[in-house]
CSV table of C-alpha atoms and ligand atoms in Angstrom, one decimal:
chain,number,residue,atom,x,y,z
A,163,MET,CA,211.0,87.5,235.5
A,164,SER,CA,207.4,88.0,237.6
A,165,THR,CA,204.4,86.7,236.0
A,166,SER,CA,200.9,87.8,236.9
A,167,PRO,CA,199.1,84.8,238.7
A,168,ALA,CA,196.5,85.1,236.0
A,169,LYS,CA,198.7,84.9,233.1
A,170,ASP,CA,200.5,81.4,235.5
A,171,ALA,CA,196.8,80.2,236.1
A,172,PRO,CA,195.8,77.9,233.2
A,173,ALA,CA,199.2,76.0,232.9
A,174,ALA,CA,199.0,75.5,237.0
A,175,ALA,CA,195.7,74.4,236.2
A,176,ALA,CA,196.7,72.1,234.0
A,177,SER,CA,199.3,70.7,235.8
A,178,HIS,CA,196.9,70.2,239.2
A,179,THR,CA,194.6,68.1,236.7
A,180,ALA,CA,197.6,66.4,235.1
A,181,ASP,CA,198.5,65.6,238.7
A,182,LYS,CA,195.5,64.3,239.9
A,183,GLN,CA,194.7,62.0,236.7
A,184,ALA,CA,198.3,60.0,237.5
A,185,ALA,CA,197.2,59.6,241.1
A,186,PHE,CA,193.3,58.3,240.0
A,187,ALA,CA,192.3,55.0,240.5
A,188,LYS,CA,188.7,54.5,239.8
A,189,GLY,CA,187.1,52.3,242.9
A,190,LEU,CA,190.2,52.9,244.3
A,191,ASP,CA,191.9,50.2,243.1
A,192,GLY,CA,195.6,50.0,244.0
A,193,VAL,CA,195.3,52.8,246.7
A,194,ILE,CA,196.3,53.2,249.9
A,195,GLY,CA,193.3,54.2,252.2
A,196,GLY,CA,194.0,54.2,255.2
A,197,GLN,CA,196.9,52.6,258.3
A,198,THR,CA,195.0,49.5,260.6
A,199,ALA,CA,196.2,47.1,263.1
A,200,VAL,CA,193.5,44.9,262.6
A,201,CYS,CA,194.0,42.6,259.9
A,202,SER,CA,196.5,42.2,257.2
A,203,ILE,CA,195.7,40.8,254.0
A,204,GLU,CA,198.6,39.6,251.2
A,205,GLN,CA,198.5,37.3,247.7
A,206,ASP,CA,199.9,35.2,250.0
A,207,LYS,CA,198.5,35.9,253.8
A,208,LEU,CA,195.7,36.7,255.7
A,209,ILE,CA,196.1,37.8,258.7
A,210,TYR,CA,193.6,39.1,262.1
A,211,ARG,CA,196.2,41.0,264.6
A,212,GLY,CA,199.1,38.5,264.0
A,213,TYR,CA,197.5,35.1,263.5
A,214,GLU,CA,196.9,33.6,260.5
A,215,ILE,CA,193.1,32.4,259.5
A,216,HIS,CA,194.4,28.8,258.5
A,217,ASP,CA,195.5,29.1,262.1
A,218,LEU,CA,192.5,30.7,263.9
A,219,ALA,CA,190.1,28.2,261.0
A,220,ALA,CA,192.4,24.7,263.6
A,221,HIS,CA,192.2,26.2,266.2
A,222,ALA,CA,190.4,29.4,267.6
A,223,THR,CA,186.0,29.6,268.0
A,224,PHE,CA,184.1,32.6,266.8
A,225,GLU,CA,184.5,33.5,270.1
A,226,GLN,CA,188.1,33.8,270.4
A,227,VAL,CA,188.6,35.4,267.3
A,228,ALA,CA,185.4,38.2,268.5
A,229,PHE,CA,187.4,38.8,271.7
A,230,LEU,CA,190.9,39.0,269.3
A,231,LEU,CA,189.2,41.6,266.6
A,232,LEU,CA,187.5,44.0,269.6
A,233,GLU,CA,190.0,43.5,272.9
A,234,GLY,CA,193.5,43.4,270.1
A,235,ARG,CA,195.2,40.4,272.0
A,236,LYS,CA,194.0,36.7,272.2
A,237,PRO,CA,192.1,36.1,275.4
A,238,GLY,CA,192.9,33.8,278.6
A,239,GLU,CA,191.0,31.3,279.4
A,240,HIS,CA,189.1,33.2,282.2
A,241,GLU,CA,188.5,36.6,280.2
A,242,LEU,CA,186.9,34.0,277.7
A,243,ALA,CA,184.5,33.2,280.2
A,244,ARG,CA,184.0,36.2,280.8
A,245,PHE,CA,183.5,37.2,277.6
A,246,LYS,CA,181.3,34.8,276.8
A,247,ALA,CA,179.1,35.7,280.0
A,248,GLU,CA,179.1,39.1,278.5
A,249,LEU,CA,177.9,38.5,275.2
A,250,ILE,CA,175.1,35.4,276.5
A,251,ALA,CA,173.6,38.3,278.7
A,252,GLU,CA,173.5,40.7,275.9
A,253,ARG,CA,171.6,38.1,273.2
A,254,ALA,CA,168.2,39.2,274.6
A,255,LEU,CA,166.7,42.2,272.4
A,256,HIS,CA,164.5,45.2,273.6
A,257,PRO,CA,160.4,44.9,272.8
A,258,ALA,CA,161.2,48.1,270.9
A,259,VAL,CA,163.1,45.9,268.5
A,260,THR,CA,160.7,42.3,268.4
A,261,SER,CA,158.1,44.1,268.2
A,262,PHE,CA,159.9,45.8,264.5
A,263,ILE,CA,160.7,42.3,263.3
A,264,GLU,CA,157.3,40.9,263.4
A,265,SER,CA,155.9,43.9,262.1
A,266,SER,CA,158.1,44.1,259.1
A,267,ALA,CA,156.6,40.2,258.2
A,268,GLY,CA,154.4,41.9,255.5
A,269,TRP,CA,157.5,43.1,254.2
A,270,LEU,CA,159.4,40.2,254.1
A,271,ALA,CA,156.3,38.1,252.7
A,272,SER,CA,155.9,40.7,249.6
A,273,GLY,CA,159.5,41.6,249.1
A,274,ARG,CA,159.9,45.1,249.7
A,275,ALA,CA,162.1,44.1,252.4
A,276,VAL,CA,165.1,41.8,252.2
A,277,PRO,CA,166.2,39.8,255.7
A,278,MET,CA,169.2,43.0,254.9
A,279,ASP,CA,166.7,45.1,255.4
A,280,VAL,CA,165.0,43.9,258.4
A,281,LEU,CA,168.4,43.3,259.8
A,282,ARG,CA,169.8,47.4,258.7
A,283,THR,CA,166.1,48.8,260.4
A,284,ALA,CA,166.7,46.7,263.3
A,285,VAL,CA,170.1,48.0,264.8
A,286,SER,CA,168.9,51.3,263.5
A,287,ILE,CA,166.5,50.9,266.5
A,288,LEU,CA,168.5,49.1,268.8
A,289,ALA,CA,170.6,51.9,268.7
A,290,HIS,CA,167.9,54.2,270.3
A,291,THR,CA,167.3,51.1,273.1
A,292,ASP,CA,171.2,51.4,273.9
A,293,PRO,CA,172.2,54.1,276.1
A,294,GLU,CA,175.8,54.5,275.4
A,295,CYS,CA,175.1,55.3,271.5
A,296,GLN,CA,176.1,58.5,271.8
A,297,ASP,CA,179.0,58.0,273.7
A,298,ASN,CA,182.4,57.5,270.6
A,299,ALA,CA,184.6,57.0,274.3
A,300,ALA,CA,186.3,53.3,274.0
A,301,PRO,CA,184.8,51.9,277.0
A,302,ALA,CA,181.3,53.0,275.5
A,303,GLU,CA,182.7,51.6,272.1
A,304,LEU,CA,183.7,47.9,273.3
A,305,ARG,CA,180.5,48.1,275.6
A,306,LYS,CA,178.0,48.4,272.1
A,307,ALA,CA,180.3,46.0,269.9
A,308,LYS,CA,180.0,43.4,272.3
A,309,ARG,CA,176.4,44.3,273.0
A,310,LEU,CA,175.9,44.3,268.6
A,311,THR,CA,177.6,41.1,268.8
A,312,ALA,CA,175.3,39.6,270.6
A,313,LYS,CA,172.4,41.0,269.3
A,314,ILE,CA,172.3,40.7,266.0
A,315,PRO,CA,172.2,36.7,265.4
A,316,THR,CA,168.8,37.3,267.9
A,317,ILE,CA,167.5,39.1,265.3
A,318,ILE,CA,168.2,37.2,262.1
A,319,GLY,CA,167.0,34.6,264.6
A,320,HIS,CA,163.9,36.4,265.9
A,321,MET,CA,163.1,37.5,261.7
A,322,GLN,CA,163.4,33.7,260.6
A,323,ASN,CA,160.7,32.6,262.7
A,324,VAL,CA,158.8,35.7,262.2
A,325,ILE,CA,158.9,34.5,257.9
A,326,ASP,CA,158.2,31.2,258.9
A,327,ALA,CA,155.3,32.2,260.6
A,328,ARG,CA,155.9,30.6,264.1
A,329,ALA,CA,155.9,31.5,267.9
A,330,ILE,CA,160.0,33.2,268.3
A,331,VAL,CA,162.1,31.2,270.0
A,332,GLY,CA,164.1,32.1,272.8
A,333,LEU,CA,162.4,35.3,273.4
A,334,GLU,CA,163.5,36.1,276.6
A,335,ARG,CA,166.9,35.0,277.0
A,336,GLY,CA,168.5,35.2,273.4
A,337,GLY,CA,168.4,31.7,272.9
A,338,ASP,CA,169.9,28.8,274.7
A,339,PRO,CA,172.2,30.5,277.3
A,340,THR,CA,173.9,26.9,277.2
A,341,LEU,CA,174.9,27.0,274.0
A,342,ASP,CA,177.5,28.7,272.2
A,343,HIS,CA,177.5,32.1,269.7
A,344,ALA,CA,177.4,29.8,266.1
A,345,ALA,CA,174.9,27.3,267.6
A,346,ASN,CA,172.7,28.9,269.8
A,347,MET,CA,172.3,31.5,266.3
A,348,LEU,CA,171.0,27.9,265.0
A,349,TYR,CA,168.8,27.1,267.4
A,350,MET,CA,167.2,30.5,267.3
A,351,MET,CA,166.3,30.2,263.6
A,352,THR,CA,164.8,26.4,263.5
A,353,GLY,CA,163.8,25.4,266.7
A,354,LYS,CA,166.0,23.0,266.4
A,355,ARG,CA,170.1,22.4,268.3
A,356,PRO,CA,172.5,21.6,265.5
A,357,SER,CA,174.7,19.3,266.1
A,358,ALA,CA,178.3,19.4,266.8
A,359,ASP,CA,179.5,19.8,263.1
A,360,GLU,CA,177.0,22.1,261.8
A,361,ALA,CA,177.8,23.9,264.6
A,362,ARG,CA,181.3,23.7,264.2
A,363,VAL,CA,180.8,24.0,260.1
A,364,MET,CA,179.1,27.4,261.7
A,365,ASP,CA,181.9,28.5,264.3
A,366,VAL,CA,184.5,28.4,261.1
A,367,SER,CA,182.1,30.3,258.6
A,368,LEU,CA,182.0,32.9,261.0
A,369,ILE,CA,186.2,33.2,262.0
A,370,LEU,CA,186.2,33.4,258.1
A,371,TYR,CA,183.8,36.0,257.5
A,372,ALA,CA,184.9,38.0,260.9
A,373,GLU,CA,187.5,40.9,259.3
A,374,HIS,CA,189.0,41.7,256.0
A,375,GLU,CA,190.7,44.9,256.4
A,376,PHE,CA,189.6,47.6,254.2
A,377,ASN,CA,186.8,45.4,252.2
A,378,ALA,CA,184.0,48.3,250.7
A,379,SER,CA,181.6,47.6,253.7
A,380,THR,CA,184.4,48.0,256.1
A,381,PHE,CA,185.8,51.4,254.6
A,382,THR,CA,182.1,52.5,254.8
A,383,THR,CA,181.9,52.2,258.5
A,384,ARG,CA,185.6,53.4,259.1
A,385,VAL,CA,184.0,57.2,256.3
A,386,ILE,CA,180.9,57.5,258.4
A,387,SER,CA,183.5,57.3,262.1
A,388,GLY,CA,185.5,59.4,261.2
A,389,THR,CA,183.4,62.1,260.7
A,390,LEU,CA,183.0,61.2,264.8
A,391,SER,CA,179.2,60.1,263.8
A,392,ASP,CA,178.2,57.0,266.3
A,393,MET,CA,178.8,53.2,265.9
A,394,HIS,CA,175.2,52.1,265.1
A,395,GLY,CA,175.4,54.6,262.7
A,396,ALA,CA,179.0,53.4,260.7
A,397,VAL,CA,177.0,50.0,261.3
A,398,CYS,CA,174.2,50.8,259.3
A,399,GLY,CA,176.2,52.1,256.5
A,400,GLY,CA,178.2,49.2,256.6
A,401,ILE,CA,174.9,46.8,256.4
A,402,ALA,CA,173.9,48.5,253.4
A,403,ALA,CA,177.1,48.5,251.8
A,404,LEU,CA,177.3,45.2,252.2
A,405,LYS,CA,173.6,43.9,251.2
A,406,GLY,CA,175.3,44.5,248.0
A,407,PRO,CA,175.5,41.5,244.9
A,408,LEU,CA,179.7,42.8,243.9
A,409,HIS,CA,180.2,42.3,247.8
A,410,GLY,CA,178.5,40.3,251.0
A,411,GLY,CA,175.4,39.9,248.7
A,412,ALA,CA,177.2,37.1,246.1
A,413,ASN,CA,176.8,33.8,248.5
A,414,GLU,CA,173.2,34.6,248.2
A,415,MET,CA,173.4,35.2,245.0
A,416,ALA,CA,176.0,32.4,244.2
A,417,MET,CA,173.8,29.3,245.5
A,418,GLU,CA,171.4,30.9,243.2
A,419,MET,CA,173.5,30.8,240.3
A,420,LEU,CA,173.7,27.3,241.2
A,421,LYS,CA,170.1,26.3,241.2
A,422,GLU,CA,169.8,28.7,237.6
A,423,ILE,CA,172.3,26.0,236.4
A,424,VAL,CA,170.9,23.0,237.1
A,425,ASN,CA,167.3,24.4,236.4
A,426,ASP,CA,168.9,24.2,233.1
A,427,VAL,CA,171.5,21.7,232.6
A,428,GLY,CA,168.8,19.3,234.7
A,429,GLU,CA,170.6,17.2,237.3
A,430,ALA,CA,172.1,14.5,234.8
A,431,GLY,CA,173.9,17.5,233.1
A,432,ILE,CA,176.0,18.1,236.5
A,433,GLY,CA,180.0,16.6,234.7
A,434,THR,CA,179.2,17.3,231.2
A,435,SER,CA,179.5,19.6,228.9
A,436,LYS,CA,176.3,21.5,229.4
A,437,VAL,CA,177.4,23.0,232.8
A,438,ASP,CA,180.7,24.4,230.0
A,439,ASP,CA,177.6,25.4,227.5
A,440,TRP,CA,176.3,26.9,230.6
A,441,MET,CA,179.2,29.0,231.3
A,442,ASN,CA,180.0,29.9,227.5
A,443,ASN,CA,176.9,32.0,227.1
A,444,ALA,CA,177.2,33.6,230.3
A,445,PHE,CA,181.2,34.3,229.2
A,446,GLU,CA,179.6,35.4,225.9
A,447,THR,CA,177.2,37.3,227.4
A,448,LYS,CA,179.8,39.5,230.1
A,449,ARG,CA,178.0,38.1,232.9
A,450,LYS,CA,179.7,38.2,236.4
A,451,LEU,CA,179.2,35.1,238.5
A,452,MET,CA,178.5,35.5,241.4
A,453,GLY,CA,181.6,34.0,244.5
A,454,PHE,CA,184.3,34.7,241.8
A,455,GLY,CA,187.1,36.7,241.4
A,456,HIS,CA,188.5,39.5,244.2
A,457,ARG,CA,189.5,43.1,244.1
A,458,VAL,CA,192.9,42.4,245.9
A,459,TYR,CA,193.4,38.3,245.5
A,460,LYS,CA,194.2,37.2,242.3
A,461,ASN,CA,195.5,34.1,242.9
A,462,GLY,CA,192.6,32.9,245.2
A,463,ASP,CA,191.1,33.5,248.4
A,464,HIS,CA,192.4,31.9,251.5
A,465,ARG,CA,188.9,31.9,252.8
A,466,ALA,CA,187.6,29.7,250.4
A,467,GLY,CA,189.6,26.4,249.9
A,468,ILE,CA,188.9,26.5,254.2
A,469,LEU,CA,185.1,26.5,253.7
A,470,MET,CA,184.9,24.4,250.5
A,471,GLY,CA,186.5,21.4,252.5
A,472,LEU,CA,184.7,22.0,255.0
A,473,GLY,CA,181.6,22.3,253.7
A,474,LYS,CA,181.6,18.8,251.0
A,475,LYS,CA,183.2,16.8,254.2
A,476,MET,CA,179.4,18.2,255.6
A,477,ALA,CA,177.4,17.5,252.5
A,478,ASP,CA,179.5,13.7,252.2
A,479,SER,CA,178.0,12.5,255.9
A,480,ILE,CA,175.1,14.2,255.6
A,481,ASP,CA,174.5,12.5,251.4
A,482,ASN,CA,175.7,8.9,253.2
A,483,ALA,CA,173.2,9.4,256.6
A,484,GLY,CA,170.8,9.0,253.8
A,485,GLN,CA,169.4,11.7,254.8
A,486,PRO,CA,166.4,13.2,252.7
A,487,THR,CA,167.6,15.6,249.7
A,488,PHE,CA,166.9,19.7,249.7
A,489,GLY,CA,166.8,21.7,246.6
A,490,ALA,CA,166.9,19.5,243.2
A,491,LEU,CA,169.4,17.3,244.5
A,492,ARG,CA,171.3,15.4,247.1
A,493,ALA,CA,174.3,17.0,248.9
A,494,PRO,CA,177.3,16.1,247.3
A,495,ARG,CA,175.8,17.3,243.5
A,496,TRP,CA,175.7,20.6,244.5
A,497,PHE,CA,179.6,20.4,245.7
A,498,ALA,CA,179.9,18.2,242.5
A,499,LEU,CA,178.8,21.3,241.0
A,500,GLY,CA,180.2,23.9,242.4
A,501,GLU,CA,184.1,22.3,241.8
A,502,GLN,CA,182.5,22.0,238.3
A,503,VAL,CA,182.0,25.9,238.0
A,504,GLN,CA,185.3,27.2,239.7
A,505,LYS,CA,187.5,24.6,237.3
A,506,ILE,CA,185.9,26.2,234.0
A,507,MET,CA,186.1,29.6,235.4
A,508,LEU,CA,189.9,29.1,236.3
A,509,ASP,CA,190.3,27.2,232.9
A,510,LYS,CA,189.1,30.0,231.0
A,511,LYS,CA,188.7,33.0,232.8
A,512,LYS,CA,191.4,32.1,235.4
A,513,ILE,CA,189.6,33.4,238.1
A,514,HIS,CA,189.3,31.9,241.5
A,515,PRO,CA,186.5,31.5,243.9
A,516,ASN,CA,186.4,33.7,246.7
A,517,VAL,CA,184.8,33.2,250.2
A,518,ASP,CA,181.1,33.3,249.1
A,519,PHE,CA,181.0,30.9,246.5
A,520,PRO,CA,181.8,28.0,248.8
A,521,CYS,CA,179.0,29.8,251.8
A,522,GLY,CA,176.0,28.5,249.4
A,523,MET,CA,177.0,25.7,249.0
A,524,THR,CA,177.7,25.0,252.4
A,525,TYR,CA,175.3,26.7,253.9
A,526,PHE,CA,172.6,25.4,251.2
A,527,THR,CA,173.8,22.2,252.6
A,528,MET,CA,172.5,23.0,256.6
A,529,LYS,CA,169.2,24.2,255.3
A,530,ILE,CA,169.5,27.8,255.9
A,531,PRO,CA,167.0,30.0,254.0
A,532,VAL,CA,168.9,31.7,251.2
A,533,PRO,CA,168.2,35.3,252.3
A,534,GLN,CA,169.9,34.5,255.6
A,535,TYR,CA,173.5,34.0,254.0
A,536,THR,CA,174.1,37.4,254.0
A,537,PRO,CA,172.5,38.4,257.6
A,538,ILE,CA,174.7,35.5,258.6
A,539,PHE,CA,177.6,37.3,257.0
A,540,VAL,CA,176.4,40.1,259.2
A,541,ALA,CA,176.8,38.9,262.3
A,542,ALA,CA,180.7,37.7,261.5
A,543,ARG,CA,181.1,41.1,260.3
A,544,ILE,CA,180.4,42.9,262.9
A,545,THR,CA,183.5,42.6,265.4
A,546,GLY,CA,185.3,43.2,262.5
A,547,TRP,CA,183.4,46.4,261.8
A,548,CYS,CA,183.6,48.0,265.2
A,549,ALA,CA,186.7,46.6,266.0
A,550,HIS,CA,187.5,49.3,262.9
A,551,ILE,CA,185.4,51.8,264.4
A,552,ILE,CA,187.2,52.1,267.5
A,553,GLU,CA,190.1,52.0,265.7
A,554,GLN,CA,189.2,54.5,263.6
A,555,HIS,CA,187.4,57.0,266.6
A,556,SER,CA,191.2,56.4,268.5
A,557,ASP,CA,193.1,58.0,265.5
A,558,ASN,CA,191.4,59.8,263.9
A,559,ARG,CA,191.0,62.3,260.5
A,560,LEU,CA,188.0,62.8,258.6
A,561,ILE,CA,188.2,61.0,255.3
A,562,ARG,CA,187.6,62.9,252.6
A,563,PRO,CA,189.4,62.1,248.6
A,564,LEU,CA,189.0,64.3,245.6
A,565,SER,CA,187.5,63.3,242.7
A,566,ILE,CA,188.8,65.0,238.9
A,567,TYR,CA,185.7,66.8,237.7
A,568,THR,CA,184.3,66.3,234.1
A,569,GLY,CA,181.8,68.5,234.5
A,570,PRO,CA,181.0,71.9,231.7
A,571,ALA,CA,183.8,74.1,231.8
A,572,GLU,CA,183.1,77.9,233.6
A,573,LYS,CA,179.8,79.5,231.5
A,574,LYS,CA,178.2,82.8,233.4
A,575,TRP,CA,174.5,81.7,235.0
B,215,LIG,C1,183.5,40.1,248.8
B,215,LIG,O1,187.2,43.3,249.4
B,215,LIG,C2,186.5,42.1,250.2
B,215,LIG,O2,187.6,42.1,250.8
B,215,LIG,C3,186.0,41.8,250.0
B,215,LIG,C4,185.2,40.6,251.0
B,215,LIG,C5,185.3,40.6,252.6
B,215,LIG,O3,185.2,39.9,253.0
B,215,LIG,O4,184.8,41.4,252.8
B,215,LIG,O5,185.8,39.8,250.2
B,215,LIG,C6,183.8,40.0,250.3
B,215,LIG,O6,183.1,41.2,248.5
B,215,LIG,C7,183.8,38.1,247.9
B,215,LIG,C8,183.4,38.9,246.8
B,215,LIG,C9,182.1,38.7,246.0
B,215,LIG,N1,181.6,39.3,245.7
B,215,LIG,C10,181.1,38.8,244.0
B,215,LIG,O7,181.3,37.4,244.1
B,215,LIG,C11,180.5,39.5,242.9
B,215,LIG,C12,181.2,38.7,241.6
B,215,LIG,N2,182.8,39.3,241.2
B,215,LIG,C13,182.6,40.3,240.6
B,215,LIG,O8,181.5,41.4,240.7
B,215,LIG,C14,184.7,41.0,240.9
B,215,LIG,O9,185.1,39.9,240.9
B,215,LIG,C15,184.4,41.9,242.2
B,215,LIG,C16,183.8,42.7,242.1
B,215,LIG,C17,184.4,41.0,243.2
B,215,LIG,C18,186.3,42.4,242.4
B,215,LIG,O10,186.3,42.8,241.1
B,215,LIG,P1,186.5,44.3,240.3
B,215,LIG,O11,188.2,44.4,241.2
B,215,LIG,O12,187.2,45.4,240.1
B,215,LIG,O13,187.4,43.5,238.8
B,215,LIG,P2,187.2,43.7,237.4
B,215,LIG,O14,185.2,43.9,238.2
B,215,LIG,O15,187.5,45.2,237.1
B,215,LIG,O16,186.7,42.5,237.1
B,215,LIG,C19,188.3,43.1,236.0
B,215,LIG,C20,187.8,41.8,234.8
B,215,LIG,C21,186.8,41.7,234.3
B,215,LIG,O17,187.0,41.5,232.6
B,215,LIG,P3,187.2,42.6,231.6
B,215,LIG,O18,186.4,43.3,232.0
B,215,LIG,O19,188.5,43.6,232.0
B,215,LIG,O20,187.1,42.3,230.5
B,215,LIG,O21,187.8,40.2,235.6
B,215,LIG,C22,186.4,40.1,234.9
B,215,LIG,C23,185.6,41.4,234.7
B,215,LIG,O22,184.7,40.8,233.6
B,215,LIG,N3,185.3,39.2,236.3
B,215,LIG,C24,184.6,39.0,236.1
B,215,LIG,C25,184.3,38.1,237.5
B,215,LIG,N4,185.4,39.0,238.4
B,215,LIG,C26,186.1,38.8,237.7
B,215,LIG,N5,184.0,37.5,235.2
B,215,LIG,C27,183.0,36.7,235.2
B,215,LIG,N6,182.1,36.8,236.4
B,215,LIG,C28,183.0,37.3,238.0
B,215,LIG,N7,182.8,37.2,238.5
């Protein structure tokens, strides 16, 4: 028997809402947001385009991984040489970008802007200097991805020179063309060429940070490019998302947290129950401890162990060389504290460190200023973001999820 649509409406609406409630997951936790050939994250494995992260960290360079992510295959010898030459040729910045960076000195000094903000604006200006910025075709996007990969370390280097009130290092060519990508970024930041060890540790950290599937900032770039907006605009969105302390900003906050612990317990407190007391207080106040936990990994972040090992080895070597302390402690003491905090988190909360925890200590040991940790994360993740943007544009469907309405019931105006 046919019933009037009006009579059926409430039942239909109720079942529609029930279906939506069933499909709802706050923060899209566990929700499949799309398909990708770029990266696979499982509890037991992290894969970039088929290659496992431990294999890449041990045997590849960042330039090889950047090529792998952007082109979709491992580069041959000649392809790699050409790719490296293209990056070197594109390192220098347009004067409009450099003069913006120089003009940001006051905002950086006053704290009105942090380096992630200046990086975001610099990339936005970079778009105006890129002749292909409105072109979403794959060949143009690959060229733009290389230019962004080449220039972001230069923005970071010039910005650090401005913060240090020193002359811009490598203004003409974007650093030293004889140095590889990671080493040149460190050189531009300090004016000093890094040791082979420092260059390799930075290179591996860039490999570890390069790509991570549908994390918040990458998904942001896919949502923006999913409207057929341009690569630079999507990257600006990615930078804004990565800045947050729940995401990339955690590497800076993790180091600040360790400095806070040392400030509270003193160097003599490291290794004692004073650190346990500090952590218990953090647990009681429901404080989020930076550099720990992960939305996907519940048995540990594959990358954290790799970087912890490299960072610790570097700290021990620096201390053996009897180099001066930095911050309040000699280098290995930071790692001793880090290992104690890790153990307490695991024993008490069953929460593992993510890649940002060892990153903080490692970059601190390399005397990199803390506010540059997340910009360096961008210098790596730009390759993953661009790979996803190119993939989204090549097989696009607008990304537009639903929501459950919790506002007031319908009423007359
Ligand atoms: C990155 O997604 C990616 O792949 C990101 C990334 C990448 O490469 O792109 O891996 C990089 O962003 C790593 C994460 C960096 N962020 C941090 O280190 C910030 C601290 N971490 C937390 O805020 C948290 O672990 C998140 C945000 C990373 C994940 O949070 P979820 O999945 O939303 O989990 P949750 O906040 O719901 O926590 C579940 C429980 C909660 O306890 P209850 O409230 O249920 O009692 O675990 C607790 C949380 O309080 N918890 C923590 C904690 N992380 C989770 N408690 C204290 N400190 C923490 N760090």
